[in-house]
Amino acid sequence: MKVYSAGLSPFAARVRLAIYACGLPVEVADPPAGGLKSPEFLAINPIGKIPALVLDDGSVIPESDTIVEYLADAFPESGLKPAAPYAAAQARLIARVVELYVMTPGAALFGQMSPKGRDEAVVANAFAALEKGLEHLNRYLPESGLAAGDRVTLADCAVVPVLMFVGVFGQVFGKGDLLAAHPRVAAYWSRAQGDASVRKVLGEMQEGLAAARAR
């Protein structure tokens, strides 16, 4: 299997964390030289986005959440999806909360990163929604361990890349540590970075961020 990925993308990072944490037999590859809208890549994923997982028979699965769910089902021994039904539901819930209530308002900030042309009303609304999302996440993250147990699960794969960008937003917009007011999220973030696979993914994202800034 092969997954088309890019270092900075939080969606691609979600899949890479699953692969690294569980040692899955999936090759991580850059998109074709022509880019995501090239005929070569559109033949792989007509949506024109990463990640895209190519199975051994040539079938393609797009969308990060679907890919991680597939990997959890294909490799049940990986622990990506907790075995107990309630624990599995909690993992899915945490992933869903971070997608809907943290990543969604955060996405509005990507277009406001440059002070030139920044719309302060858009920024204010996005940070208000982001703060509410972090409150929700703070409610559901546990007081110990990772997001849904002692090993990386599909919940961590969703949360880790998003929290990396929350840190970036705090720096870029002069908001400081956005996690400080959310003790469970802050404590989780500290614990998660003790995992080698998390550190590897965050390092790749930082490299991608540095390259983007250089451009």
C-alpha positions as a Markdown table, in Angstrom:
| # | Residue | x | y | z |
|---|---|---|---|---|
| 1 | Met | 0.0 | 0.0 | 0.0 |
| 2 | Lys | 1.0 | 3.6 | -0.6 |
| 3 | Val | -0.3 | 6.8 | 0.8 |
| 4 | Tyr | 0.2 | 10.2 | -1.0 |
| 5 | Ser | 1.0 | 12.7 | 1.6 |
| 6 | Ala | 2.6 | 16.1 | 2.4 |
| 7 | Gly | 4.5 | 17.1 | 5.5 |
| 8 | Leu | 2.5 | 20.1 | 6.6 |
| 9 | Ser | -1.0 | 18.9 | 5.8 |
| 10 | Pro | -2.9 | 18.1 | 9.1 |
| 11 | Phe | -5.0 | 15.6 | 7.2 |
| 12 | Ala | -2.0 | 13.7 | 5.7 |
| 13 | Ala | -0.3 | 13.9 | 9.2 |
| 14 | Arg | -3.3 | 12.2 | 10.7 |
| 15 | Val | -2.7 | 9.2 | 8.4 |
| 16 | Arg | 1.1 | 9.2 | 8.9 |
| 17 | Leu | 0.7 | 9.1 | 12.6 |
| 18 | Ala | -1.4 | 6.0 | 12.3 |
| 19 | Ile | 1.2 | 4.4 | 10.1 |
| 20 | Tyr | 4.2 | 5.3 | 12.3 |
| 21 | Ala | 2.6 | 4.5 | 15.6 |
| 22 | Cys | 1.5 | 1.0 | 14.5 |
| 23 | Gly | 4.4 | 0.2 | 12.2 |
| 24 | Leu | 1.9 | -0.4 | 9.3 |
| 25 | Pro | 3.2 | -1.6 | 5.9 |
| 26 | Val | 2.3 | 1.5 | 4.0 |
| 27 | Glu | 4.7 | 3.5 | 1.9 |
| 28 | Val | 4.5 | 7.3 | 2.4 |
| 29 | Ala | 5.0 | 9.1 | -0.9 |
| 30 | Asp | 4.9 | 12.7 | -2.2 |
| 31 | Pro | 2.3 | 13.7 | -4.8 |
| 32 | Pro | 3.4 | 13.6 | -8.4 |
| 33 | Ala | 5.7 | 16.4 | -9.5 |
| 34 | Gly | 2.9 | 18.0 | -11.4 |
| 35 | Gly | 0.9 | 18.6 | -8.1 |
| 36 | Leu | -2.5 | 17.7 | -6.8 |
| 37 | Lys | -4.3 | 19.0 | -9.9 |
| 38 | Ser | -2.1 | 17.3 | -12.4 |
| 39 | Pro | -3.7 | 14.7 | -14.7 |
| 40 | Glu | -1.5 | 12.0 | -13.1 |
| 41 | Phe | -2.7 | 12.7 | -9.5 |
| 42 | Leu | -6.4 | 13.3 | -10.6 |
| 43 | Ala | -6.3 | 9.8 | -12.1 |
| 44 | Ile | -5.5 | 8.6 | -8.6 |
| 45 | Asn | -7.8 | 10.8 | -6.7 |
| 46 | Pro | -10.3 | 12.9 | -8.7 |
| 47 | Ile | -11.0 | 15.0 | -5.6 |
| 48 | Gly | -7.5 | 16.4 | -6.1 |
| 49 | Lys | -6.6 | 16.3 | -2.4 |
| 50 | Ile | -4.3 | 14.5 | -0.1 |
| 51 | Pro | -4.1 | 12.1 | 1.6 |
| 52 | Ala | -5.0 | 9.3 | -0.8 |
| 53 | Leu | -4.4 | 5.6 | 0.0 |
| 54 | Val | -3.7 | 3.3 | -2.9 |
| 55 | Leu | -4.3 | -0.4 | -2.0 |
| 56 | Asp | -2.3 | -3.3 | -3.3 |
| 57 | Asp | -5.1 | -4.0 | -5.9 |
| 58 | Gly | -5.0 | -0.4 | -7.2 |
| 59 | Ser | -8.2 | 0.7 | -5.3 |
| 60 | Val | -8.0 | 4.2 | -3.9 |
| 61 | Ile | -9.4 | 5.5 | -0.6 |
| 62 | Pro | -9.4 | 9.3 | -0.1 |
| 63 | Glu | -10.2 | 11.4 | 3.0 |
| 64 | Ser | -8.1 | 11.1 | 6.1 |
| 65 | Asp | -10.8 | 9.9 | 8.5 |
| 66 | Thr | -11.9 | 7.2 | 6.1 |
| 67 | Ile | -8.3 | 6.1 | 5.6 |
| 68 | Val | -7.5 | 5.8 | 9.3 |
| 69 | Glu | -10.8 | 3.9 | 9.8 |
| 70 | Tyr | -9.8 | 1.5 | 7.0 |
| 71 | Leu | -6.3 | 1.0 | 8.5 |
| 72 | Ala | -7.9 | 0.3 | 11.9 |
| 73 | Asp | -10.2 | -2.3 | 10.3 |
| 74 | Ala | -7.5 | -3.8 | 8.1 |
| 75 | Phe | -5.0 | -4.1 | 11.0 |
| 76 | Pro | -7.2 | -4.7 | 14.1 |
| 77 | Glu | -4.1 | -5.8 | 16.0 |
| 78 | Ser | -2.7 | -2.3 | 15.7 |
| 79 | Gly | -5.1 | -1.0 | 18.4 |
| 80 | Leu | -5.9 | 2.1 | 16.3 |
| 81 | Lys | -9.6 | 1.3 | 17.1 |
| 82 | Pro | -10.0 | 0.2 | 20.8 |
| 83 | Ala | -11.6 | -3.2 | 21.0 |
| 84 | Ala | -14.2 | -2.3 | 23.6 |
| 85 | Pro | -17.3 | -0.7 | 22.0 |
| 86 | Tyr | -17.5 | 2.2 | 24.5 |
| 87 | Ala | -13.8 | 2.9 | 24.2 |
| 88 | Ala | -14.1 | 2.8 | 20.4 |
| 89 | Ala | -17.0 | 5.2 | 20.6 |
| 90 | Gln | -15.0 | 7.6 | 22.8 |
| 91 | Ala | -12.1 | 7.5 | 20.3 |
| 92 | Arg | -14.5 | 8.4 | 17.5 |
| 93 | Leu | -16.1 | 11.1 | 19.6 |
| 94 | Ile | -12.8 | 12.8 | 20.4 |
| 95 | Ala | -11.8 | 12.7 | 16.7 |
| 96 | Arg | -15.2 | 14.1 | 15.7 |
| 97 | Val | -15.1 | 16.9 | 18.3 |
| 98 | Val | -11.6 | 18.0 | 17.2 |
| 99 | Glu | -12.7 | 17.9 | 13.5 |
| 100 | Leu | -15.9 | 19.9 | 13.9 |
| 101 | Tyr | -15.2 | 22.3 | 16.7 |
| 102 | Val | -11.4 | 22.9 | 16.6 |
| 103 | Met | -10.2 | 22.3 | 13.1 |
| 104 | Thr | -13.2 | 24.0 | 11.4 |
| 105 | Pro | -12.8 | 27.4 | 13.1 |
| 106 | Gly | -9.0 | 27.0 | 12.8 |
| 107 | Ala | -9.4 | 26.6 | 9.0 |
| 108 | Ala | -10.8 | 30.1 | 8.8 |
| 109 | Leu | -7.5 | 31.4 | 10.2 |
| 110 | Phe | -5.3 | 29.9 | 7.4 |
| 111 | Gly | -6.4 | 32.7 | 5.1 |
| 112 | Gln | -5.7 | 35.3 | 7.7 |
| 113 | Met | -2.1 | 34.4 | 8.5 |
| 114 | Ser | -0.6 | 37.4 | 6.7 |
| 115 | Pro | -1.2 | 40.8 | 8.5 |
| 116 | Lys | -1.6 | 42.3 | 5.0 |
| 117 | Gly | -5.3 | 42.2 | 4.2 |
| 118 | Arg | -6.2 | 40.5 | 7.4 |
| 119 | Asp | -9.9 | 40.8 | 8.3 |
| 120 | Glu | -10.0 | 41.3 | 12.1 |
| 121 | Ala | -13.7 | 40.4 | 12.3 |
| 122 | Val | -13.0 | 37.0 | 10.7 |
| 123 | Val | -10.1 | 36.5 | 13.1 |
| 124 | Ala | -12.1 | 37.4 | 16.2 |
| 125 | Asn | -15.0 | 35.1 | 15.2 |
| 126 | Ala | -12.6 | 32.2 | 14.4 |
| 127 | Phe | -10.8 | 32.5 | 17.8 |
| 128 | Ala | -14.1 | 32.7 | 19.6 |
| 129 | Ala | -15.3 | 29.5 | 18.0 |
| 130 | Leu | -11.8 | 27.9 | 18.4 |
| 131 | Glu | -11.9 | 28.7 | 22.2 |
| 132 | Lys | -15.3 | 27.0 | 22.4 |
| 133 | Gly | -14.0 | 24.0 | 20.6 |
| 134 | Leu | -11.1 | 23.7 | 22.9 |
| 135 | Glu | -13.6 | 23.8 | 25.8 |
| 136 | His | -15.4 | 20.8 | 24.3 |
| 137 | Leu | -12.2 | 18.9 | 23.7 |
| 138 | Asn | -11.1 | 19.6 | 27.3 |
| 139 | Arg | -14.3 | 18.0 | 28.5 |
| 140 | Tyr | -13.7 | 14.7 | 26.6 |
| 141 | Leu | -10.0 | 14.2 | 26.8 |
| 142 | Pro | -9.0 | 11.9 | 29.7 |
| 143 | Glu | -6.8 | 13.0 | 32.7 |
| 144 | Ser | -4.2 | 10.4 | 32.0 |
| 145 | Gly | -2.8 | 8.4 | 29.1 |
| 146 | Leu | -3.4 | 9.3 | 25.5 |
| 147 | Ala | -6.7 | 10.2 | 23.9 |
| 148 | Ala | -8.3 | 6.8 | 24.3 |
| 149 | Gly | -6.0 | 4.6 | 26.2 |
| 150 | Asp | -2.2 | 4.1 | 26.6 |
| 151 | Arg | -1.4 | 3.7 | 22.9 |
| 152 | Val | -2.0 | 5.8 | 19.9 |
| 153 | Thr | -5.5 | 5.4 | 18.5 |
| 154 | Leu | -7.6 | 7.0 | 15.7 |
| 155 | Ala | -8.4 | 9.8 | 18.3 |
| 156 | Asp | -4.8 | 10.8 | 18.7 |
| 157 | Cys | -4.3 | 10.7 | 14.9 |
| 158 | Ala | -7.0 | 13.4 | 14.7 |
| 159 | Val | -6.0 | 15.5 | 17.7 |
| 160 | Val | -2.3 | 15.8 | 17.4 |
| 161 | Pro | -2.0 | 17.6 | 14.0 |
| 162 | Val | -4.8 | 20.0 | 14.9 |
| 163 | Leu | -3.2 | 20.9 | 18.2 |
| 164 | Met | 0.1 | 21.6 | 16.4 |
| 165 | Phe | -1.7 | 24.2 | 14.3 |
| 166 | Val | -3.4 | 25.6 | 17.4 |
| 167 | Gly | 0.1 | 26.4 | 18.7 |
| 168 | Val | 1.0 | 28.1 | 15.4 |
| 169 | Phe | -2.2 | 30.2 | 15.5 |
| 170 | Gly | -1.3 | 31.3 | 19.0 |
| 171 | Gln | 2.1 | 32.5 | 17.9 |
| 172 | Val | 1.1 | 34.1 | 14.6 |
| 173 | Phe | -1.8 | 36.0 | 16.0 |
| 174 | Gly | -0.1 | 37.0 | 19.2 |
| 175 | Lys | -2.5 | 35.0 | 21.4 |
| 176 | Gly | 0.1 | 33.1 | 23.3 |
| 177 | Asp | -0.6 | 29.6 | 24.7 |
| 178 | Leu | -4.1 | 28.9 | 23.7 |
| 179 | Leu | -4.1 | 25.6 | 25.7 |
| 180 | Ala | -3.3 | 27.3 | 29.0 |
| 181 | Ala | -7.0 | 27.8 | 29.8 |
| 182 | His | -7.8 | 24.1 | 29.1 |
| 183 | Pro | -5.8 | 22.0 | 31.6 |
| 184 | Arg | -6.8 | 18.6 | 30.2 |
| 185 | Val | -5.9 | 19.6 | 26.7 |
| 186 | Ala | -2.6 | 21.1 | 27.8 |
| 187 | Ala | -1.7 | 18.0 | 29.9 |
| 188 | Tyr | -2.7 | 15.7 | 27.1 |
| 189 | Trp | -0.5 | 17.7 | 24.6 |
| 190 | Ser | 2.5 | 17.3 | 26.9 |
| 191 | Arg | 1.9 | 13.6 | 27.3 |
| 192 | Ala | 1.4 | 13.0 | 23.6 |
| 193 | Gln | 4.7 | 14.5 | 22.7 |
| 194 | Gly | 6.4 | 11.9 | 24.8 |
| 195 | Asp | 5.4 | 9.4 | 22.1 |
| 196 | Ala | 8.1 | 8.8 | 19.4 |
| 197 | Ser | 5.7 | 8.6 | 16.5 |
| 198 | Val | 4.0 | 11.8 | 17.6 |
| 199 | Arg | 7.4 | 13.6 | 17.7 |
| 200 | Lys | 8.2 | 12.2 | 14.2 |
| 201 | Val | 5.0 | 13.6 | 12.7 |
| 202 | Leu | 5.3 | 16.9 | 14.4 |
| 203 | Gly | 8.9 | 17.2 | 13.2 |
| 204 | Glu | 7.7 | 16.6 | 9.6 |
| 205 | Met | 5.0 | 19.2 | 10.0 |
| 206 | Gln | 7.5 | 21.7 | 11.4 |
| 207 | Glu | 9.7 | 21.1 | 8.4 |
| 208 | Gly | 6.8 | 21.6 | 6.1 |
| 209 | Leu | 5.9 | 24.9 | 7.9 |
| 210 | Ala | 9.4 | 26.2 | 7.6 |
| 211 | Ala | 9.4 | 25.4 | 3.9 |
| 212 | Ala | 6.1 | 27.2 | 3.4 |
| 213 | Arg | 7.3 | 30.2 | 5.2 |
| 214 | Ala | 10.5 | 30.3 | 3.1 |
| 215 | Arg | 8.3 | 30.4 | 0.0 |
